[in-house]
């Protein structure tokens, strides 16, 4: 029960607070450039119909998201990890699922072709793409077995076992085997050595948020953090500020290649603010045609107080906002206190830096949110139904999407300043349908939505909340009323059983007739009085209101102009043809490579998925403008359907007559030409719905024989490993629930946990709750007949 001072004091306090906030809001100008963003995944996202093909899943989901009014989708990290995990263990920056390395091609998102298609399909549905980017660490040094990863000369960080040699395959140097010698000779772009990670001669520290190796080798962005490997054969010299320069160049390449529209920066408190500001500036203003502009959507993940978040925003020159963890703390208390929280105080939880004036445009930088993949870690049964919560892995306590106050806290998040973020598991019910891992994203039966949240997004978009100034109109223990000036009045009620009715001031003209667009009040209307007051009636959270609405109401003029829609967006993507990019291995996409000397053989830049009867514009930019080159578009049958030949920049257009894949290729037009690099850029429109199935890739043997005996191989990496940080990869031949057990040499079970393994590589970190004594242990996965030793130190 919350403390309740005597009523007269409470009344005076709330009146004063409301007046102060109202006056504050009255000086706030109408703000624009905000977006409703859907997080398009959960922590261990997977669908058996799209194995290692989540990009295809999102492409199939896109028309439903468009129908909801979603402006942008936040997608997970898309570069190659050391395994086919969730993306937060980045290995090769320049591998987007197009190179054969680490023993596989596709990432959890899919192949590079599938990733680029998903971006284009989302764009065709009017939906922007927000790319998740990890910049504080790298993981998985070494071949698929870890060979070649350690550098014996590396300074000890007592966490990574000196696995700090990062070498990558390329078109000129594909994989030959998984030996250390082969790995250490690979010549792909952006190789990294131990001096690029903390500790090193330029920064001899492993303490503090900017230096500690919390998640893997910790990137050092200081100017003196450069050097050479002591044991690699491909060992180019490095220059000062190597990692900041390298990641800056990669990010510009990444934005051009993928064509994403905004960024979510992971764990920004774990690397220097000056690096964040550098990267954001270059993505916004120094990426050539791909520059996102000063108002580009950007959000950093800083888990901390309002003042800490505001400090980071200031340090990056307002180029990005943050997730409002301070407001989220208040939203959590609304739910966890079961109605006893004083909801009138909720506006005081918001972070300070929320709206920024950029060249006369008021940009909503802060991101209010209810849940995300780090705050919500359910445990599930084999069908994906919730059985409990892995609270030890949550950055902040979860809000159960089945809680009756979920709608109320989402109403607050959408009403307050900011670009609100919707979480996949909140909007879509995957918690009790037995379809978490097997739903069709096209099916409203397989993948049902929570209607209150869909309605709230509709109200936010169609009533244009963020075009109206933010004003707090009423604050009491159970009722909060927020006005978006002359757009809507949003009532929020956290009481489970009792309606709340409050007469509030507003900016609507006297005589304006308002109705509740939530539907909770049925067809009832209210009229603004001559003194510009109006009665706001908001239902309780028990679902007894009309339409089953819980805890919110949205009042706006009966004649409000609705019909929010976003126009289709074209997609522009650019490939670079160079020998240190791409891969010539037959198991790869075989894209990349410079145009070969003394040859007119084509090099494949990449593929697009174009809509029928929509124009494609393609351009080749040569490195040497004096040589005659050819750029061509080929259809799925391999027939050239359009081409341009000549010197300098070449531009052509083509209009496909049929939906499908089209390949971009380039070559020397004369066998007398030397080798050279080139860039191929294309602007096109994808279909809004892809014809046919997009099932990703799966081992044909598994599809043909579902009765295969379950088998798996386990790699513990590194081994010996830390006793409180046991990372392993299980390469399984089928999807199945499994039990990972750890026994000491006396046979005593010291740890067990249930996991769901998928066909392919599964990255796991055992949730060991206490430090185990050093020594040998036996790790077993009985369902997959696995048993092997692991050494802990």
JSON list of N, CA and C in Angstrom, two decimals, residues 702-768:
[
{"chain": "A", "resi": 702, "resn": "UNK", "atom": "N", "xyz": [16.89, -33.59, -42.82]},
{"chain": "A", "resi": 702, "resn": "UNK", "atom": "CA", "xyz": [16.00, -33.41, -41.68]},
{"chain": "A", "resi": 702, "resn": "UNK", "atom": "C", "xyz": [14.56, -33.29, -42.16]},
{"chain": "A", "resi": 703, "resn": "UNK", "atom": "N", "xyz": [14.36, -32.56, -43.26]},
{"chain": "A", "resi": 703, "resn": "UNK", "atom": "CA", "xyz": [13.02, -32.43, -43.80]},
{"chain": "A", "resi": 703, "resn": "UNK", "atom": "C", "xyz": [12.49, -33.77, -44.28]},
{"chain": "A", "resi": 704, "resn": "UNK", "atom": "N", "xyz": [13.36, -34.57, -44.87]},
{"chain": "A", "resi": 704, "resn": "UNK", "atom": "CA", "xyz": [12.92, -35.83, -45.44]},
{"chain": "A", "resi": 704, "resn": "UNK", "atom": "C", "xyz": [12.66, -36.88, -44.39]},
{"chain": "A", "resi": 705, "resn": "UNK", "atom": "N", "xyz": [13.35, -36.81, -43.26]},
{"chain": "A", "resi": 705, "resn": "UNK", "atom": "CA", "xyz": [13.21, -37.85, -42.26]},
{"chain": "A", "resi": 705, "resn": "UNK", "atom": "C", "xyz": [13.15, -37.24, -40.87]},
{"chain": "A", "resi": 706, "resn": "UNK", "atom": "N", "xyz": [11.94, -36.98, -40.41]},
{"chain": "A", "resi": 706, "resn": "UNK", "atom": "CA", "xyz": [11.77, -36.35, -39.10]},
{"chain": "A", "resi": 706, "resn": "UNK", "atom": "C", "xyz": [12.04, -37.34, -37.98]},
{"chain": "A", "resi": 707, "resn": "UNK", "atom": "N", "xyz": [12.29, -38.60, -38.30]},
{"chain": "A", "resi": 707, "resn": "UNK", "atom": "CA", "xyz": [12.59, -39.60, -37.26]},
{"chain": "A", "resi": 707, "resn": "UNK", "atom": "C", "xyz": [14.07, -39.78, -37.03]},
{"chain": "A", "resi": 708, "resn": "UNK", "atom": "N", "xyz": [14.90, -38.89, -37.61]},
{"chain": "A", "resi": 708, "resn": "UNK", "atom": "CA", "xyz": [16.34, -38.99, -37.38]},
{"chain": "A", "resi": 708, "resn": "UNK", "atom": "C", "xyz": [16.64, -39.04, -35.88]},
{"chain": "A", "resi": 709, "resn": "UNK", "atom": "N", "xyz": [17.63, -39.84, -35.52]},
{"chain": "A", "resi": 709, "resn": "UNK", "atom": "CA", "xyz": [18.06, -39.89, -34.13]},
{"chain": "A", "resi": 709, "resn": "UNK", "atom": "C", "xyz": [18.67, -38.55, -33.76]},
{"chain": "A", "resi": 710, "resn": "UNK", "atom": "N", "xyz": [18.24, -37.96, -32.63]},
{"chain": "A", "resi": 710, "resn": "UNK", "atom": "CA", "xyz": [18.83, -36.66, -32.26]},
{"chain": "A", "resi": 710, "resn": "UNK", "atom": "C", "xyz": [20.29, -36.79, -31.88]},
{"chain": "A", "resi": 711, "resn": "UNK", "atom": "N", "xyz": [21.13, -36.02, -32.53]},
{"chain": "A", "resi": 711, "resn": "UNK", "atom": "CA", "xyz": [22.56, -36.00, -32.22]},
{"chain": "A", "resi": 711, "resn": "UNK", "atom": "C", "xyz": [23.02, -34.55, -32.18]},
{"chain": "A", "resi": 712, "resn": "UNK", "atom": "N", "xyz": [24.13, -34.32, -31.50]},
{"chain": "A", "resi": 712, "resn": "UNK", "atom": "CA", "xyz": [24.65, -32.96, -31.39]},
{"chain": "A", "resi": 712, "resn": "UNK", "atom": "C", "xyz": [26.13, -33.01, -31.09]},
{"chain": "A", "resi": 713, "resn": "UNK", "atom": "N", "xyz": [26.81, -31.92, -31.44]},
{"chain": "A", "resi": 713, "resn": "UNK", "atom": "CA", "xyz": [28.19, -31.71, -31.06]},
{"chain": "A", "resi": 713, "resn": "UNK", "atom": "C", "xyz": [28.27, -30.45, -30.20]},
{"chain": "A", "resi": 714, "resn": "UNK", "atom": "N", "xyz": [29.08, -30.50, -29.16]},
{"chain": "A", "resi": 714, "resn": "UNK", "atom": "CA", "xyz": [29.18, -29.38, -28.23]},
{"chain": "A", "resi": 714, "resn": "UNK", "atom": "C", "xyz": [30.58, -28.79, -28.29]},
{"chain": "A", "resi": 715, "resn": "UNK", "atom": "N", "xyz": [30.65, -27.48, -28.44]},
{"chain": "A", "resi": 715, "resn": "UNK", "atom": "CA", "xyz": [31.92, -26.75, -28.35]},
{"chain": "A", "resi": 715, "resn": "UNK", "atom": "C", "xyz": [31.83, -25.81, -27.15]},
{"chain": "A", "resi": 716, "resn": "UNK", "atom": "N", "xyz": [32.77, -25.95, -26.23]},
{"chain": "A", "resi": 716, "resn": "UNK", "atom": "CA", "xyz": [32.84, -25.05, -25.08]},
{"chain": "A", "resi": 716, "resn": "UNK", "atom": "C", "xyz": [33.95, -24.07, -25.38]},
{"chain": "A", "resi": 717, "resn": "UNK", "atom": "N", "xyz": [33.62, -22.81, -25.28]},
{"chain": "A", "resi": 717, "resn": "UNK", "atom": "CA", "xyz": [34.49, -21.83, -25.91]},
{"chain": "A", "resi": 717, "resn": "UNK", "atom": "C", "xyz": [34.63, -20.60, -25.04]},
{"chain": "A", "resi": 718, "resn": "UNK", "atom": "N", "xyz": [35.79, -20.29, -24.50]},
{"chain": "A", "resi": 718, "resn": "UNK", "atom": "CA", "xyz": [37.01, -21.11, -24.53]},
{"chain": "A", "resi": 718, "resn": "UNK", "atom": "C", "xyz": [36.94, -22.24, -23.51]},
{"chain": "A", "resi": 719, "resn": "UNK", "atom": "N", "xyz": [37.85, -23.16, -23.63]},
{"chain": "A", "resi": 719, "resn": "UNK", "atom": "CA", "xyz": [37.93, -24.29, -22.71]},
{"chain": "A", "resi": 719, "resn": "UNK", "atom": "C", "xyz": [39.41, -24.54, -22.41]},
{"chain": "A", "resi": 720, "resn": "UNK", "atom": "N", "xyz": [39.87, -24.32, -21.18]},
{"chain": "A", "resi": 720, "resn": "UNK", "atom": "CA", "xyz": [39.15, -24.04, -19.94]},
{"chain": "A", "resi": 720, "resn": "UNK", "atom": "C", "xyz": [38.39, -22.70, -19.99]},
{"chain": "A", "resi": 721, "resn": "UNK", "atom": "N", "xyz": [37.34, -22.65, -19.17]},
{"chain": "A", "resi": 721, "resn": "UNK", "atom": "CA", "xyz": [36.49, -21.47, -19.16]},
{"chain": "A", "resi": 721, "resn": "UNK", "atom": "C", "xyz": [36.23, -21.02, -17.73]},
{"chain": "A", "resi": 722, "resn": "UNK", "atom": "N", "xyz": [35.67, -19.83, -17.60]},
{"chain": "A", "resi": 722, "resn": "UNK", "atom": "CA", "xyz": [35.38, -19.29, -16.26]},
{"chain": "A", "resi": 722, "resn": "UNK", "atom": "C", "xyz": [34.21, -20.02, -15.63]},
{"chain": "A", "resi": 723, "resn": "UNK", "atom": "N", "xyz": [34.26, -20.19, -14.31]},
{"chain": "A", "resi": 723, "resn": "UNK", "atom": "CA", "xyz": [33.25, -20.99, -13.63]},
{"chain": "A", "resi": 723, "resn": "UNK", "atom": "C", "xyz": [31.90, -20.28, -13.52]},
{"chain": "A", "resi": 724, "resn": "UNK", "atom": "N", "xyz": [31.88, -18.96, -13.70]},
{"chain": "A", "resi": 724, "resn": "UNK", "atom": "CA", "xyz": [30.61, -18.25, -13.65]},
{"chain": "A", "resi": 724, "resn": "UNK", "atom": "C", "xyz": [30.19, -17.73, -15.03]},
{"chain": "A", "resi": 725, "resn": "UNK", "atom": "N", "xyz": [30.88, -18.20, -16.06]},
{"chain": "A", "resi": 725, "resn": "UNK", "atom": "CA", "xyz": [30.58, -17.75, -17.43]},
{"chain": "A", "resi": 725, "resn": "UNK", "atom": "C", "xyz": [30.87, -18.90, -18.37]},
{"chain": "A", "resi": 726, "resn": "UNK", "atom": "N", "xyz": [29.97, -19.84, -18.47]},
{"chain": "A", "resi": 726, "resn": "UNK", "atom": "CA", "xyz": [30.18, -21.03, -19.26]},
{"chain": "A", "resi": 726, "resn": "UNK", "atom": "C", "xyz": [29.42, -20.87, -20.58]},
{"chain": "A", "resi": 727, "resn": "UNK", "atom": "N", "xyz": [30.16, -20.55, -21.64]},
{"chain": "A", "resi": 727, "resn": "UNK", "atom": "CA", "xyz": [29.57, -20.36, -22.96]},
{"chain": "A", "resi": 727, "resn": "UNK", "atom": "C", "xyz": [29.80, -21.62, -23.79]},
{"chain": "A", "resi": 728, "resn": "UNK", "atom": "N", "xyz": [28.78, -22.05, -24.49]},
{"chain": "A", "resi": 728, "resn": "UNK", "atom": "CA", "xyz": [28.93, -23.22, -25.33]},
{"chain": "A", "resi": 728, "resn": "UNK", "atom": "C", "xyz": [28.06, -23.10, -26.56]},
{"chain": "A", "resi": 729, "resn": "UNK", "atom": "N", "xyz": [28.44, -23.85, -27.59]},
{"chain": "A", "resi": 729, "resn": "UNK", "atom": "CA", "xyz": [27.64, -23.94, -28.81]},
{"chain": "A", "resi": 729, "resn": "UNK", "atom": "C", "xyz": [27.27, -25.40, -29.01]},
{"chain": "A", "resi": 730, "resn": "UNK", "atom": "N", "xyz": [26.00, -25.65, -29.18]},
{"chain": "A", "resi": 730, "resn": "UNK", "atom": "CA", "xyz": [25.51, -27.01, -29.44]},
{"chain": "A", "resi": 730, "resn": "UNK", "atom": "C", "xyz": [25.02, -27.07, -30.88]},
{"chain": "A", "resi": 731, "resn": "UNK", "atom": "N", "xyz": [25.69, -27.85, -31.69]},
{"chain": "A", "resi": 731, "resn": "UNK", "atom": "CA", "xyz": [25.30, -28.03, -33.09]},
{"chain": "A", "resi": 731, "resn": "UNK", "atom": "C", "xyz": [24.37, -29.25, -33.14]},
{"chain": "A", "resi": 732, "resn": "UNK", "atom": "N", "xyz": [23.07, -28.98, -33.25]},
{"chain": "A", "resi": 732, "resn": "UNK", "atom": "CA", "xyz": [22.07, -30.05, -33.18]},
{"chain": "A", "resi": 732, "resn": "UNK", "atom": "C", "xyz": [21.52, -30.38, -34.56]},
{"chain": "A", "resi": 733, "resn": "UNK", "atom": "N", "xyz": [21.04, -31.61, -34.73]},
{"chain": "A", "resi": 733, "resn": "UNK", "atom": "CA", "xyz": [20.52, -32.02, -36.02]},
{"chain": "A", "resi": 733, "resn": "UNK", "atom": "C", "xyz": [19.00, -31.94, -36.11]},
{"chain": "A", "resi": 734, "resn": "UNK", "atom": "N", "xyz": [18.37, -31.43, -35.04]},
{"chain": "A", "resi": 734, "resn": "UNK", "atom": "CA", "xyz": [16.92, -31.30, -35.07]},
{"chain": "A", "resi": 734, "resn": "UNK", "atom": "C", "xyz": [16.48, -30.32, -34.00]},
{"chain": "A", "resi": 735, "resn": "UNK", "atom": "N", "xyz": [15.24, -29.88, -34.10]},
{"chain": "A", "resi": 735, "resn": "UNK", "atom": "CA", "xyz": [14.67, -29.00, -33.09]},
{"chain": "A", "resi": 735, "resn": "UNK", "atom": "C", "xyz": [14.02, -29.84, -32.00]},
{"chain": "A", "resi": 736, "resn": "UNK", "atom": "N", "xyz": [14.37, -29.52, -30.74]},
{"chain": "A", "resi": 736, "resn": "UNK", "atom": "CA", "xyz": [13.83, -30.31, -29.63]},
{"chain": "A", "resi": 736, "resn": "UNK", "atom": "C", "xyz": [14.21, -29.66, -28.31]},
{"chain": "A", "resi": 737, "resn": "UNK", "atom": "N", "xyz": [13.34, -29.80, -27.32]},
{"chain": "A", "resi": 737, "resn": "UNK", "atom": "CA", "xyz": [13.70, -29.38, -25.97]},
{"chain": "A", "resi": 737, "resn": "UNK", "atom": "C", "xyz": [14.79, -30.31, -25.43]},
{"chain": "A", "resi": 738, "resn": "UNK", "atom": "N", "xyz": [15.69, -29.77, -24.62]},
{"chain": "A", "resi": 738, "resn": "UNK", "atom": "CA", "xyz": [16.79, -30.57, -24.09]},
{"chain": "A", "resi": 738, "resn": "UNK", "atom": "C", "xyz": [17.19, -30.06, -22.72]},
{"chain": "A", "resi": 739, "resn": "UNK", "atom": "N", "xyz": [17.90, -30.92, -21.99]},
{"chain": "A", "resi": 739, "resn": "UNK", "atom": "CA", "xyz": [18.36, -30.58, -20.65]},
{"chain": "A", "resi": 739, "resn": "UNK", "atom": "C", "xyz": [19.88, -30.56, -20.63]},
{"chain": "A", "resi": 740, "resn": "UNK", "atom": "N", "xyz": [20.45, -29.43, -20.25]},
{"chain": "A", "resi": 740, "resn": "UNK", "atom": "CA", "xyz": [21.90, -29.32, -20.13]},
{"chain": "A", "resi": 740, "resn": "UNK", "atom": "C", "xyz": [22.26, -29.49, -18.66]},
{"chain": "A", "resi": 741, "resn": "UNK", "atom": "N", "xyz": [23.12, -30.47, -18.37]},
{"chain": "A", "resi": 741, "resn": "UNK", "atom": "CA", "xyz": [23.47, -30.79, -16.99]},
{"chain": "A", "resi": 741, "resn": "UNK", "atom": "C", "xyz": [24.98, -30.68, -16.79]},
{"chain": "A", "resi": 742, "resn": "UNK", "atom": "N", "xyz": [25.36, -30.32, -15.58]},
{"chain": "A", "resi": 742, "resn": "UNK", "atom": "CA", "xyz": [26.77, -30.23, -15.22]},
{"chain": "A", "resi": 742, "resn": "UNK", "atom": "C", "xyz": [26.96, -31.00, -13.92]},
{"chain": "A", "resi": 743, "resn": "UNK", "atom": "N", "xyz": [27.83, -32.03, -13.95]},
{"chain": "A", "resi": 743, "resn": "UNK", "atom": "CA", "xyz": [28.14, -32.84, -12.77]},
{"chain": "A", "resi": 743, "resn": "UNK", "atom": "C", "xyz": [29.61, -32.65, -12.40]},
{"chain": "A", "resi": 744, "resn": "UNK", "atom": "N", "xyz": [29.91, -32.68, -11.08]},
{"chain": "A", "resi": 744, "resn": "UNK", "atom": "CA", "xyz": [31.31, -32.70, -10.70]},
{"chain": "A", "resi": 744, "resn": "UNK", "atom": "C", "xyz": [31.83, -34.14, -10.80]},
{"chain": "A", "resi": 745, "resn": "UNK", "atom": "N", "xyz": [33.10, -34.34, -10.50]},
{"chain": "A", "resi": 745, "resn": "UNK", "atom": "CA", "xyz": [33.69, -35.67, -10.72]},
{"chain": "A", "resi": 745, "resn": "UNK", "atom": "C", "xyz": [33.22, -36.71, -9.73]},
{"chain": "A", "resi": 746, "resn": "UNK", "atom": "N", "xyz": [32.49, -36.30, -8.69]},
{"chain": "A", "resi": 746, "resn": "UNK", "atom": "CA", "xyz": [31.87, -37.28, -7.77]},
{"chain": "A", "resi": 746, "resn": "UNK", "atom": "C", "xyz": [30.51, -37.72, -8.29]},
{"chain": "A", "resi": 747, "resn": "UNK", "atom": "N", "xyz": [30.06, -37.09, -9.41]},
{"chain": "A", "resi": 747, "resn": "UNK", "atom": "CA", "xyz": [28.75, -37.42, -9.95]},
{"chain": "A", "resi": 747, "resn": "UNK", "atom": "C", "xyz": [27.63, -36.53, -9.43]},
{"chain": "A", "resi": 748, "resn": "UNK", "atom": "N", "xyz": [27.96, -35.57, -8.57]},
{"chain": "A", "resi": 748, "resn": "UNK", "atom": "CA", "xyz": [26.95, -34.70, -7.99]},
{"chain": "A", "resi": 748, "resn": "UNK", "atom": "C", "xyz": [26.49, -33.68, -9.04]},
{"chain": "A", "resi": 749, "resn": "UNK", "atom": "N", "xyz": [25.16, -33.55, -9.22]},
{"chain": "A", "resi": 749, "resn": "UNK", "atom": "CA", "xyz": [24.61, -32.58, -10.15]},
{"chain": "A", "resi": 749, "resn": "UNK", "atom": "C", "xyz": [24.75, -31.18, -9.55]},
{"chain": "A", "resi": 750, "resn": "UNK", "atom": "N", "xyz": [25.50, -30.31, -10.23]},
{"chain": "A", "resi": 750, "resn": "UNK", "atom": "CA", "xyz": [25.73, -28.97, -9.69]},
{"chain": "A", "resi": 750, "resn": "UNK", "atom": "C", "xyz": [24.98, -27.90, -10.48]},
{"chain": "A", "resi": 751, "resn": "UNK", "atom": "N", "xyz": [24.48, -28.26, -11.66]},
{"chain": "A", "resi": 751, "resn": "UNK", "atom": "CA", "xyz": [23.71, -27.29, -12.43]},
{"chain": "A", "resi": 751, "resn": "UNK", "atom": "C", "xyz": [22.88, -28.02, -13.47]},
{"chain": "A", "resi": 752, "resn": "UNK", "atom": "N", "xyz": [21.63, -27.53, -13.68]},
{"chain": "A", "resi": 752, "resn": "UNK", "atom": "CA", "xyz": [20.79, -28.07, -14.75]},
{"chain": "A", "resi": 752, "resn": "UNK", "atom": "C", "xyz": [19.88, -26.97, -15.25]},
{"chain": "A", "resi": 753, "resn": "UNK", "atom": "N", "xyz": [19.61, -26.98, -16.54]},
{"chain": "A", "resi": 753, "resn": "UNK", "atom": "CA", "xyz": [18.63, -26.05, -17.09]},
{"chain": "A", "resi": 753, "resn": "UNK", "atom": "C", "xyz": [18.06, -26.64, -18.38]},
{"chain": "A", "resi": 754, "resn": "UNK", "atom": "N", "xyz": [16.80, -26.30, -18.63]},
{"chain": "A", "resi": 754, "resn": "UNK", "atom": "CA", "xyz": [16.11, -26.78, -19.82]},
{"chain": "A", "resi": 754, "resn": "UNK", "atom": "C", "xyz": [16.17, -25.72, -20.90]},
{"chain": "A", "resi": 755, "resn": "UNK", "atom": "N", "xyz": [16.52, -26.14, -22.10]},
{"chain": "A", "resi": 755, "resn": "UNK", "atom": "CA", "xyz": [16.65, -25.22, -23.22]},
{"chain": "A", "resi": 755, "resn": "UNK", "atom": "C", "xyz": [15.91, -25.80, -24.42]},
{"chain": "A", "resi": 756, "resn": "UNK", "atom": "N", "xyz": [15.67, -24.98, -25.40]},
{"chain": "A", "resi": 756, "resn": "UNK", "atom": "CA", "xyz": [15.14, -25.47, -26.67]},
{"chain": "A", "resi": 756, "resn": "UNK", "atom": "C", "xyz": [16.23, -25.34, -27.71]},
{"chain": "A", "resi": 757, "resn": "UNK", "atom": "N", "xyz": [16.61, -26.47, -28.28]},
{"chain": "A", "resi": 757, "resn": "UNK", "atom": "CA", "xyz": [17.64, -26.48, -29.31]},
{"chain": "A", "resi": 757, "resn": "UNK", "atom": "C", "xyz": [16.97, -26.49, -30.68]},
{"chain": "A", "resi": 758, "resn": "UNK", "atom": "N", "xyz": [17.61, -25.81, -31.63]},
{"chain": "A", "resi": 758, "resn": "UNK", "atom": "CA", "xyz": [17.11, -25.73, -32.99]},
{"chain": "A", "resi": 758, "resn": "UNK", "atom": "C", "xyz": [18.10, -26.41, -33.93]},
{"chain": "A", "resi": 759, "resn": "UNK", "atom": "N", "xyz": [17.59, -26.81, -35.08]},
{"chain": "A", "resi": 759, "resn": "UNK", "atom": "CA", "xyz": [18.45, -27.41, -36.07]},
{"chain": "A", "resi": 759, "resn": "UNK", "atom": "C", "xyz": [19.53, -26.41, -36.47]},
{"chain": "A", "resi": 760, "resn": "UNK", "atom": "N", "xyz": [20.78, -26.79, -36.24]},
{"chain": "A", "resi": 760, "resn": "UNK", "atom": "CA", "xyz": [21.89, -25.89, -36.52]},
{"chain": "A", "resi": 760, "resn": "UNK", "atom": "C", "xyz": [22.62, -25.52, -35.24]},
{"chain": "A", "resi": 761, "resn": "UNK", "atom": "N", "xyz": [23.33, -24.41, -35.29]},
{"chain": "A", "resi": 761, "resn": "UNK", "atom": "CA", "xyz": [24.15, -23.99, -34.15]},
{"chain": "A", "resi": 761, "resn": "UNK", "atom": "C", "xyz": [23.31, -23.22, -33.14]},
{"chain": "A", "resi": 762, "resn": "UNK", "atom": "N", "xyz": [23.45, -23.60, -31.86]},
{"chain": "A", "resi": 762, "resn": "UNK", "atom": "CA", "xyz": [22.74, -22.95, -30.77]},
{"chain": "A", "resi": 762, "resn": "UNK", "atom": "C", "xyz": [23.75, -22.40, -29.78]},
{"chain": "A", "resi": 763, "resn": "UNK", "atom": "N", "xyz": [23.73, -21.09, -29.58]},
{"chain": "A", "resi": 763, "resn": "UNK", "atom": "CA", "xyz": [24.64, -20.43, -28.64]},
{"chain": "A", "resi": 763, "resn": "UNK", "atom": "C", "xyz": [23.98, -20.37, -27.27]},
{"chain": "A", "resi": 764, "resn": "UNK", "atom": "N", "xyz": [24.67, -20.83, -26.24]},
{"chain": "A", "resi": 764, "resn": "UNK", "atom": "CA", "xyz": [24.11, -20.83, -24.89]},
{"chain": "A", "resi": 764, "resn": "UNK", "atom": "C", "xyz": [25.13, -20.26, -23.91]},
{"chain": "A", "resi": 765, "resn": "UNK", "atom": "N", "xyz": [24.63, -19.63, -22.91]},
{"chain": "A", "resi": 765, "resn": "UNK", "atom": "CA", "xyz": [25.43, -19.27, -21.74]},
{"chain": "A", "resi": 765, "resn": "UNK", "atom": "C", "xyz": [24.72, -19.86, -20.53]},
{"chain": "A", "resi": 766, "resn": "UNK", "atom": "N", "xyz": [25.35, -20.81, -19.85]},
{"chain": "A", "resi": 766, "resn": "UNK", "atom": "CA", "xyz": [24.70, -21.45, -18.71]},
{"chain": "A", "resi": 766, "resn": "UNK", "atom": "C", "xyz": [24.47, -20.45, -17.60]},
{"chain": "A", "resi": 767, "resn": "UNK", "atom": "N", "xyz": [23.27, -20.47, -17.06]},
{"chain": "A", "resi": 767, "resn": "UNK", "atom": "CA", "xyz": [22.89, -19.53, -16.01]},
{"chain": "A", "resi": 767, "resn": "UNK", "atom": "C", "xyz": [23.37, -19.97, -14.64]},
{"chain": "A", "resi": 768, "resn": "UNK", "atom": "N", "xyz": [24.68, -20.15, -14.50]},
{"chain": "A", "resi": 768, "resn": "UNK", "atom": "CA", "xyz": [25.24, -20.58, -13.22]},
{"chain": "A", "resi": 768, "resn": "UNK", "atom": "C", "xyz": [25.06, -19.47, -12.20]}
]
